[in-house]
Structures are given as structure tokens and as C-alpha cells.
Tab-separated table of C-alpha atoms in Angstrom:
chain	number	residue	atom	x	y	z
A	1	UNK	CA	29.597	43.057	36.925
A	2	UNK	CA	29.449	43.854	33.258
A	3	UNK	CA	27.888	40.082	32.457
A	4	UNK	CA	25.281	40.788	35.192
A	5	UNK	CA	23.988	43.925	33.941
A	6	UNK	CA	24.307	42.675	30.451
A	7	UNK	CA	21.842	39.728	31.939
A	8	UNK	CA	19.643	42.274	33.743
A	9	UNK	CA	18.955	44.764	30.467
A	10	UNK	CA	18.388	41.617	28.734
A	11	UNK	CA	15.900	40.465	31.351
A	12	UNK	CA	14.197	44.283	31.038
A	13	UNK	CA	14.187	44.251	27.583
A	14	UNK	CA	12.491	40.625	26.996
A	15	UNK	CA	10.053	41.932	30.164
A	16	UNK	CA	9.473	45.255	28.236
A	17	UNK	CA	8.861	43.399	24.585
A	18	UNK	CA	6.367	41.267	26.244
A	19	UNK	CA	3.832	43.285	28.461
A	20	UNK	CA	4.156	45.739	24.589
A	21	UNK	CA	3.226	42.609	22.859
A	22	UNK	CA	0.265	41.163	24.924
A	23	UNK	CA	-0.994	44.852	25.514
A	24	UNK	CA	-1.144	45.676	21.760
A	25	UNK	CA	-2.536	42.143	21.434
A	26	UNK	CA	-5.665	43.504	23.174
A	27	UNK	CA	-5.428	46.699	22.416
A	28	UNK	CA	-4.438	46.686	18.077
A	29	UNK	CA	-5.742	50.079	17.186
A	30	UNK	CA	-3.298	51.504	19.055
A	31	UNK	CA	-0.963	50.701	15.580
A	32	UNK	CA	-3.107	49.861	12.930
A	33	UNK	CA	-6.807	51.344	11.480
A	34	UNK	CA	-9.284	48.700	11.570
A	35	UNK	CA	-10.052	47.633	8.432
A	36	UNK	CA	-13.578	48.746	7.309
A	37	UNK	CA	-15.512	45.617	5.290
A	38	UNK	CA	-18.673	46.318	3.197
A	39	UNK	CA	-20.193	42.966	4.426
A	40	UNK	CA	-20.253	40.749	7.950
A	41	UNK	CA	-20.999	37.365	7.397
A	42	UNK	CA	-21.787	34.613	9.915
A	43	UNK	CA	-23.528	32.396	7.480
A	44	UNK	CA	-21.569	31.194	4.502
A	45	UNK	CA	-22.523	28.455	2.287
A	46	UNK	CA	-19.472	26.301	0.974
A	47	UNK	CA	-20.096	25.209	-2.702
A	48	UNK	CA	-23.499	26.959	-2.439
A	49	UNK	CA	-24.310	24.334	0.351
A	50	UNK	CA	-23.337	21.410	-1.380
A	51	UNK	CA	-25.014	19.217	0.889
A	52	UNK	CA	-28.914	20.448	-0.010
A	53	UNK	CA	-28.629	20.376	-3.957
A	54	UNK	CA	-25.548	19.701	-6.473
A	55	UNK	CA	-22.489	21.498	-5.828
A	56	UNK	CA	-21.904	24.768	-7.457
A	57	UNK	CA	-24.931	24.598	-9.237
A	58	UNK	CA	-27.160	27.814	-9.556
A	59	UNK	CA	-29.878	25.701	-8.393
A	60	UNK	CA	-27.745	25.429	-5.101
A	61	UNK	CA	-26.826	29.041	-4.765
A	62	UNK	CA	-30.187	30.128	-5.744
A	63	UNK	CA	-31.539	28.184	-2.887
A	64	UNK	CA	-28.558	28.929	-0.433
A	65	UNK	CA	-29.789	32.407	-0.921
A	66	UNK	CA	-33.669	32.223	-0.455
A	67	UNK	CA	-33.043	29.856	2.991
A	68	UNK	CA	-30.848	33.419	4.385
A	69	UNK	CA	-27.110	32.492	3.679
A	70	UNK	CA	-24.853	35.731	3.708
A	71	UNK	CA	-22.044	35.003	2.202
A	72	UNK	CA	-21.622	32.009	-1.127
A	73	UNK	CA	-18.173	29.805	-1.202
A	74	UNK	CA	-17.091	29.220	-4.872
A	75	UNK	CA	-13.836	27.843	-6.227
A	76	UNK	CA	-13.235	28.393	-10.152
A	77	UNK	CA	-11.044	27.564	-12.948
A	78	UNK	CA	-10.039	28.828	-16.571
A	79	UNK	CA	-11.596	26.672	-19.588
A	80	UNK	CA	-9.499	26.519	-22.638
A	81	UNK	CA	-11.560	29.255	-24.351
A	82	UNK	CA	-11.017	31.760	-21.685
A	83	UNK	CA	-13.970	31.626	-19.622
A	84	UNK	CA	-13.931	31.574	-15.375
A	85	UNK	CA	-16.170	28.269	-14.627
A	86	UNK	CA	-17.237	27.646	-10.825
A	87	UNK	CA	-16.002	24.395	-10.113
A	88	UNK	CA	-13.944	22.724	-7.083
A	89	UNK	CA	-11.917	20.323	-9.045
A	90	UNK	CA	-10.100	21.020	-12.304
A	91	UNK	CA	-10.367	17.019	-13.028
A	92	UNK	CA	-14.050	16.054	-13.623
A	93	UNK	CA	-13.957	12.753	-12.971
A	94	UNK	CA	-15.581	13.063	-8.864
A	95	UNK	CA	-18.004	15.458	-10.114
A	96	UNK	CA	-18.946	14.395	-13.591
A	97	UNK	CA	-17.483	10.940	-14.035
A	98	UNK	CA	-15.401	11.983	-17.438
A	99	UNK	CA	-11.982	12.204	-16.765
A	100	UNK	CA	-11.327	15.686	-18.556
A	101	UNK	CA	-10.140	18.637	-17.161
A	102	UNK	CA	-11.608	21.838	-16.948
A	103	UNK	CA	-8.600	23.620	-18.321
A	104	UNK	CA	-8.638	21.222	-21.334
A	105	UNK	CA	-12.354	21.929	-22.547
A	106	UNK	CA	-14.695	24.691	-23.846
A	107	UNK	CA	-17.410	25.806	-21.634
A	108	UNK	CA	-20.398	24.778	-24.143
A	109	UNK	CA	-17.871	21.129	-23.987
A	110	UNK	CA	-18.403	20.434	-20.490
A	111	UNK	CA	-20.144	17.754	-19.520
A	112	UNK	CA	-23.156	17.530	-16.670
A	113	UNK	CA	-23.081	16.764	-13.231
A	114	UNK	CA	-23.607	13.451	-11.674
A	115	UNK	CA	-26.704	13.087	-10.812
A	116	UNK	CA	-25.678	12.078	-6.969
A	117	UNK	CA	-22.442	13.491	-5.732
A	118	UNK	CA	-21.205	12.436	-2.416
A	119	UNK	CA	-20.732	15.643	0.268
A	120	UNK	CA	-16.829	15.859	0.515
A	121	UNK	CA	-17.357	17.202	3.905
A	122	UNK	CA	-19.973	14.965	5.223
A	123	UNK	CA	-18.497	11.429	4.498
A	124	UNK	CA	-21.277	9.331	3.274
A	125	UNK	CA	-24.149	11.804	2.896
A	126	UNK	CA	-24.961	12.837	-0.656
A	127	UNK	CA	-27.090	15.738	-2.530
A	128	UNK	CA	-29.157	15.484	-5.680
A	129	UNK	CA	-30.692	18.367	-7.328
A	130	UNK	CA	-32.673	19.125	-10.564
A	131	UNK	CA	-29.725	21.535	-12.090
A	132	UNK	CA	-26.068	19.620	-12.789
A	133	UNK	CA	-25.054	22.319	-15.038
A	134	UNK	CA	-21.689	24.154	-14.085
A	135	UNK	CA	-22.220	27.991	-13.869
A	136	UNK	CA	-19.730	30.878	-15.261
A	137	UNK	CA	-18.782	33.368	-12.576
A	138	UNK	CA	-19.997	36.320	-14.439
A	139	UNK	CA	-23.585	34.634	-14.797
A	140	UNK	CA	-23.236	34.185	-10.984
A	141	UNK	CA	-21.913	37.732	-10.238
A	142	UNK	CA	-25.136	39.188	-12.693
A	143	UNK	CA	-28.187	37.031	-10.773
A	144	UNK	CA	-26.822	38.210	-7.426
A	145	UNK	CA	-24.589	41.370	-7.831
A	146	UNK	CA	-25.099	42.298	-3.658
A	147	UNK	CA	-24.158	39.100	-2.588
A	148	UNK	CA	-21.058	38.912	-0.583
A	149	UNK	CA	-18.711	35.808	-1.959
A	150	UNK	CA	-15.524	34.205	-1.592
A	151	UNK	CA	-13.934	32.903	-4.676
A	152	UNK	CA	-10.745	30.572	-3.872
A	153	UNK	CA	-8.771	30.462	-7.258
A	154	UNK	CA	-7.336	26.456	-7.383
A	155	UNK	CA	-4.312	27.303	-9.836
A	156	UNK	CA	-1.558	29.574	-10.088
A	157	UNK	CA	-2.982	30.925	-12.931
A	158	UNK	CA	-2.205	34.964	-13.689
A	159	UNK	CA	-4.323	35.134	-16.429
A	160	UNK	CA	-7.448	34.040	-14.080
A	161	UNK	CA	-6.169	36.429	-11.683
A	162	UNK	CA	-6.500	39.108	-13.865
A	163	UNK	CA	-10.111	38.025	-15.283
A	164	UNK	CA	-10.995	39.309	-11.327
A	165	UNK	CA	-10.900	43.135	-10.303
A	166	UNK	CA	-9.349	44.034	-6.633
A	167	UNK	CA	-10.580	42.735	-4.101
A	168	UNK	CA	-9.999	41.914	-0.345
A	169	UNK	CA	-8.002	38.533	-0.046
A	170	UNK	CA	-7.792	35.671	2.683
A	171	UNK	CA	-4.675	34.113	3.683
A	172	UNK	CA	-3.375	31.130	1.873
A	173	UNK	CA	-1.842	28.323	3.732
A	174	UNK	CA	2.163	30.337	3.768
A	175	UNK	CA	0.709	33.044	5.251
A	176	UNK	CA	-1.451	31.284	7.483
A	177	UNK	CA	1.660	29.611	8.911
A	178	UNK	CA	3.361	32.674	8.966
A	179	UNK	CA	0.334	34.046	11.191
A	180	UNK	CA	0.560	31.422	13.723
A	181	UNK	CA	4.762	31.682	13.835
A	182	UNK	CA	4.067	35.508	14.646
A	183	UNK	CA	1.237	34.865	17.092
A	184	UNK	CA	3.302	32.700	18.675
A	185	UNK	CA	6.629	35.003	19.036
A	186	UNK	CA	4.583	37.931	19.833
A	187	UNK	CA	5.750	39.891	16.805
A	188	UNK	CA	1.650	40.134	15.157
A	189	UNK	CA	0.672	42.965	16.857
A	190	UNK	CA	3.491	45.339	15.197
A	191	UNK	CA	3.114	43.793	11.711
A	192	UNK	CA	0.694	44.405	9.480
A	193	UNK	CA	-1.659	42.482	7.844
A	194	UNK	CA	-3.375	43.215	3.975
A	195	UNK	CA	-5.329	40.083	4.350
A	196	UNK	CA	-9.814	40.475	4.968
A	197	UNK	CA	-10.241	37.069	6.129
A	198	UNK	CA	-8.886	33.966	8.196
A	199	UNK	CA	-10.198	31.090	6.429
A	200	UNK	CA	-9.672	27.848	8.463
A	201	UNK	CA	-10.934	24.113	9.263
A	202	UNK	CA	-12.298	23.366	12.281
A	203	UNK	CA	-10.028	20.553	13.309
A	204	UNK	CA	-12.507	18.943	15.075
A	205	UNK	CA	-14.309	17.393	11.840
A	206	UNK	CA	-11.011	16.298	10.604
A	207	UNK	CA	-10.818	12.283	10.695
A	208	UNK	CA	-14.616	12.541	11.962
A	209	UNK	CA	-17.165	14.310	9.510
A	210	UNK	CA	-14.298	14.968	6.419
A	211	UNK	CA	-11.626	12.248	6.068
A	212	UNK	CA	-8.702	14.171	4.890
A	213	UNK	CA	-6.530	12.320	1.803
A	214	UNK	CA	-3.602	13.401	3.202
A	215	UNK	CA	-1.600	11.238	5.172
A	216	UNK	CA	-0.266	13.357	7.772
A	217	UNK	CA	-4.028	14.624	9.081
A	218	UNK	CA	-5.298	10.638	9.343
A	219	UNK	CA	-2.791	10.740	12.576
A	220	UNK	CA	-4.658	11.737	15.680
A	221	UNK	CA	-1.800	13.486	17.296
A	222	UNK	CA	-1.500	15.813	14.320
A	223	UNK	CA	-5.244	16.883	14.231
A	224	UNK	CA	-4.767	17.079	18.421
A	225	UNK	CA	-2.034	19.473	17.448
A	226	UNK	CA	-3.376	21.467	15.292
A	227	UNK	CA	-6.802	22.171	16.781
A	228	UNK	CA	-4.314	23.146	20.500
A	229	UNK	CA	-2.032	25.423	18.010
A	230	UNK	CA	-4.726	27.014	15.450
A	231	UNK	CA	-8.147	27.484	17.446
A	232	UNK	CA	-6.669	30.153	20.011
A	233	UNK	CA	-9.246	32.687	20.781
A	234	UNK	CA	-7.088	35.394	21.706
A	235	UNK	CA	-5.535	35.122	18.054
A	236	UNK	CA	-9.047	35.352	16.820
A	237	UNK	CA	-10.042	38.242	19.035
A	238	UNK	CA	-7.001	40.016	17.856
A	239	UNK	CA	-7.452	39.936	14.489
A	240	UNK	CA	-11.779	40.452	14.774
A	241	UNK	CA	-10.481	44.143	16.640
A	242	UNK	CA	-8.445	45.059	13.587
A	243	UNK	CA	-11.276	44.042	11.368
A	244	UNK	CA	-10.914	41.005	9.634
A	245	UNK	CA	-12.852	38.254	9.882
A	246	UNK	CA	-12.504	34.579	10.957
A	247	UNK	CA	-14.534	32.061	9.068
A	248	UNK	CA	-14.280	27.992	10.563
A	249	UNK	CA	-14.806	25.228	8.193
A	250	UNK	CA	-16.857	22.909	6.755
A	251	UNK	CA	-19.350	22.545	10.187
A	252	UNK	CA	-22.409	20.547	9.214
A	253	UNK	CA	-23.493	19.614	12.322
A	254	UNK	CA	-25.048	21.724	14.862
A	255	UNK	CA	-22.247	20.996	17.561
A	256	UNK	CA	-19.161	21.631	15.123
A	257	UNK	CA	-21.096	25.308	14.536
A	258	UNK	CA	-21.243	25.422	18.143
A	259	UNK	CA	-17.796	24.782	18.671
A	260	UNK	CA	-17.029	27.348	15.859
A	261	UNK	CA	-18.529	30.055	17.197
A	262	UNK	CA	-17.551	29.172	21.215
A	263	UNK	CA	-13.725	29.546	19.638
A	264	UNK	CA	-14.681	32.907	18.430
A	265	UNK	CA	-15.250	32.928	14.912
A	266	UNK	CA	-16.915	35.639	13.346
A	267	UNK	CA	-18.525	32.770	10.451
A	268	UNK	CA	-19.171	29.709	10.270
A	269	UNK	CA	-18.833	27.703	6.538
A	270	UNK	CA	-21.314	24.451	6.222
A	271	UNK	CA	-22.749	22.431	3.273
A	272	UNK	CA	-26.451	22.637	4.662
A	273	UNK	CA	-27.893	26.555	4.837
A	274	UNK	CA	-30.864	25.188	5.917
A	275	UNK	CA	-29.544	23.742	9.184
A	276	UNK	CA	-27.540	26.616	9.786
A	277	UNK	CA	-29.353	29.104	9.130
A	278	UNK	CA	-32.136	27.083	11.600
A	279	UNK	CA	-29.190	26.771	14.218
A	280	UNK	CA	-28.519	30.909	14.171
A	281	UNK	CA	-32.080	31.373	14.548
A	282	UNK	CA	-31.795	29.345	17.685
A	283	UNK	CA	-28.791	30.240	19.045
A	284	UNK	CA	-28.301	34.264	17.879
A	285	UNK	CA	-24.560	35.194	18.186
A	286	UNK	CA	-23.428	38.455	19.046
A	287	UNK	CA	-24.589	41.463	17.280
A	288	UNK	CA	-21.622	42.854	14.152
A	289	UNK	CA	-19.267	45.524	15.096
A	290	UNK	CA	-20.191	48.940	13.640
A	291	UNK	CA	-19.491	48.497	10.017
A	292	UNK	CA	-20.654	49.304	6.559
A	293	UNK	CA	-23.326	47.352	4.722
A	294	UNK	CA	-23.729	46.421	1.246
A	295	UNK	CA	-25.148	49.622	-0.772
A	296	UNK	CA	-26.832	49.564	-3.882
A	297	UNK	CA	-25.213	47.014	-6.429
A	298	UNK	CA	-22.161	46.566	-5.014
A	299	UNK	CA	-20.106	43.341	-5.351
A	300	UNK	CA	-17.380	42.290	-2.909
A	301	UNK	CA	-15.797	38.970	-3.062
A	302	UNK	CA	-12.621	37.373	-1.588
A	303	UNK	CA	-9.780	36.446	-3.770
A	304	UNK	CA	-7.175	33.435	-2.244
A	305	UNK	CA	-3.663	34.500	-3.946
């Protein structure tokens, strides 16, 4: 009798822990304020839209901006005089075709562009532009101080850390995994979160559109797996009703953006602001939750730590 109701409260309790979890799924407020964001952003340009002009270039966020983008992708490192460079790779060989490191060289020591760099994202397309110089952040941050942007820092570097003020963050990939293991349990709608943004690939592209130098994402069963475990829409929904926002990676062709914003992303990242911006005009998503807009001068960017 005693091992029967023992089975029977566990049986309520595991009942009682789930309809709690999928109703605080849906309903989040009920435990946490929604974060409130000074910026929305559907269009984002990755490397300034690498794809139209020279990677990280002013030239390309310069133009990124006059085509309508509303949010610029950046990724920087420290040179050895202390300044915060935009630049994807600490090695310069891909971009520049010196094989020097960022980190090794003064900023007036670095060395141009190529004058044809292949899109990383968009295997066997390539961009050209008039500007190959690399940019400092602070120039960047002065020429377009209302522009929401999201700075990935490549290195576990405190000191570059600290060259940045507070700001709201995106998950890295430990926390990401730690996302999907409490999606998964039904334990994410009692924790909570001090991340802005979910910043993710679309899986489709992998193997297709961006060939991956990892070993592990060239197998098809992997990239089958993780487009079934990552692109859940309920996840997304969850986390767009407590206020962060999902942004879907690099999509450079109109039916990846499609897919992207079918899944229920808030943004969608691509190398080519024209053709997004073109594609939004086309196919308008949703209008923003109630939130407040940029004001004034203000600057808001996105840190990954």
C-alpha cells in the first residue's frame, strides 16, 4: 500500500511539475518582468554585410546603413598598443594575406585588405569594395552613435572587456547548451535569464551555403539533429514574451530568411542588406512588441562574454 501511494504522489507530482512548466512556458510574466530593449531589430548586417563591399570596412557599414539595416554585426580584437580593431579573425592571413596577428601589431601597422575576399557564408561568392582599411570601434561608435550593434569579443581577453561599458549580452555557446538542456527538462520557465539575445545559425545553410571547418557539422545527421533540437518555436516564443530577442544566422538567400522568420525569429543576420532589406519590403513581418526606441544619442550594443 505504502509503494502504491508512494507511486501515485510521484505520478501527481511529475503531472503537477508539468502542466506548471508548459503553462509558464506560455504564460512567462507570470515569474519574470519582460525585459525592456532600447532597440528591435529584424535586419542585421553580419560584418557590415560582407557580401556587398569588404568586410568590416566603414565603406560596408556605411552602406549597410544607407540600404535600411537596423542593427551592424562586428567582431573585434585588442592590437598590441591597446586599441579595439573590428576584425573577425585575429590571424590576417584570410583577410589580408600577411600572416600576422592582430594582437601582435600596432593599429597604424596593420596591413590592408585584400582586394577580393571570399564571403565565409556564401561559399564561392566574393565582395570587393573601394575601402580595405580596418576600422577602430570607437571611430565606428562616433559616425553612428544611434545605431544598434552587436559586438562578439573573439578572445578571452579582460582587458578588452573592460575597454566596453555595460551592456546587454547574448548567450555564448555554454549557455546556449544550457538553454536547450532546460528547455528540454522543463526547468526554463522558473530560471532566469540575464542574457538580451539568442544568437544562432540557421542549420539549414550548414553544409549548403557555409561549409563548416569542423568535422562534426560536415555529417548530415548532426546538422539533421541540430536544426530538430535548436529551431523549436515554442522555445523561441518563450523567450520573445520575456523580451529577448532571437536573431538566425548567416541567411543570404531569400528562402533561408524565409525559413528564419517561419521558425519565429525576431531577426534575421545576412551578408547582403540589400537583398534583405528588398525581401522585408516584400514580405513585412509582424509589427514589434510595445517597446522603447532609440532616443537621442544613445548607443546600445551586445557584448558575447
Amino acid at each position: 500500500m505504502d509503494v502504491l501511494s508512494g507511486i501515485l504522489l510521484l505520478c501527481l507530482a511529475v503531472g503537477l511539475y508539468v502542466v506548471c512548466s508548459l503553462y509558464l512556458l506560455r504564460n512567462p510574466w507570470i515569474l519574470h518582468k519582460r525585459k525592456r530593449l532600447e532597440f528591435y531589430c529584424r535586419h542585421i548586417s553580419h560584418r557590415g554585410g560582407s557580401g556587398e563591399k569588404i568586410e568590416n570596412t566603414m565603406e560596408a557599414f556605411t552602406h549597410a546603413v544607407a540600404v535600411g539595416t537596423e542593427m551592424l554585426e562586428m567582431d573585434c580584437h585588442l592590437t598590441s598598443d591597446g586599441y579595439v580593431v573590428i576584425s573577425h579573425d585575429n590571424n590576417l592571413m584570410r583577410q589580408t594575406g600577411y600572416d600576422k596577428t592582430v594582437s601582435s601589431l600596432r593599429f597604424q601597422d596593420l596591413p590592408l585588405y585584400e582586394e577580393r575576399l571570399e564571403v565565409t557564408f556564401y561559399v564561392g561568392h566574393y565582395s570587393t569594395g573601394k575601402d580595405r582599411k580596418f576600422v577602430l570601434l570607437e571611430d565606428l561608435f562616433k559616425k553612428f552613435p544611434s545605431m544598434p550593434m552587436i559586438l562578439e569579443i573573439k578572445e578571452n581577453n579582460d582587458l578588452l572587456i573592460k575597454k566596453n561599458p555595460s551592456m546587454p549580452y547574448m548567450f555564448t555557446m555554454k549557455r546556449g547548451i544550457l538553454l536547450l538542456l532546460l528547455f528540454y527538462t522543463g526547468l526554463l520557465p522558473f530560471v532566469p535569464l540575464g542574457e538580451s539575445l539568442l544568437l544562432f545559425y540557421l542549420p539549414s545553410i550548414i553544409n549548403r551555403t557555409y561549409i563548416p571547418e569542423e568535422a562534426i557539422l560536415k555529417k548530415r545527421f548532426v546538422v539533421y539533429l541540430l536544426q530538430k533540437l535548436t529551431m523549436r518555436k515554442s522555445l523561441f516564443e518563450h523567450l520573445i514574451k520575456r523580451g529577448l530577442q532571437v536573431q538566425l544566422f548567416v541567411c543570404n538567400e531569400e528562402s533561408d530568411m524565409e525559413a528564419a522568420f517561419a521558425v519565429g525569429a525576431t531577426g534575421v543576420m545576412s551578408d547582403y542588406p540589400t537583398l534583405l532589406t528588398n525581401y522585408i519590403k516584400k514580405h513585412p513581418p509582424p509589427p514589434p512588441p510595445s517597446i522603447s526606441y532609440f532616443k537621442g544619442n544613445s548607443k546600445h550594443c551586445l557584448a558575447n562574454r
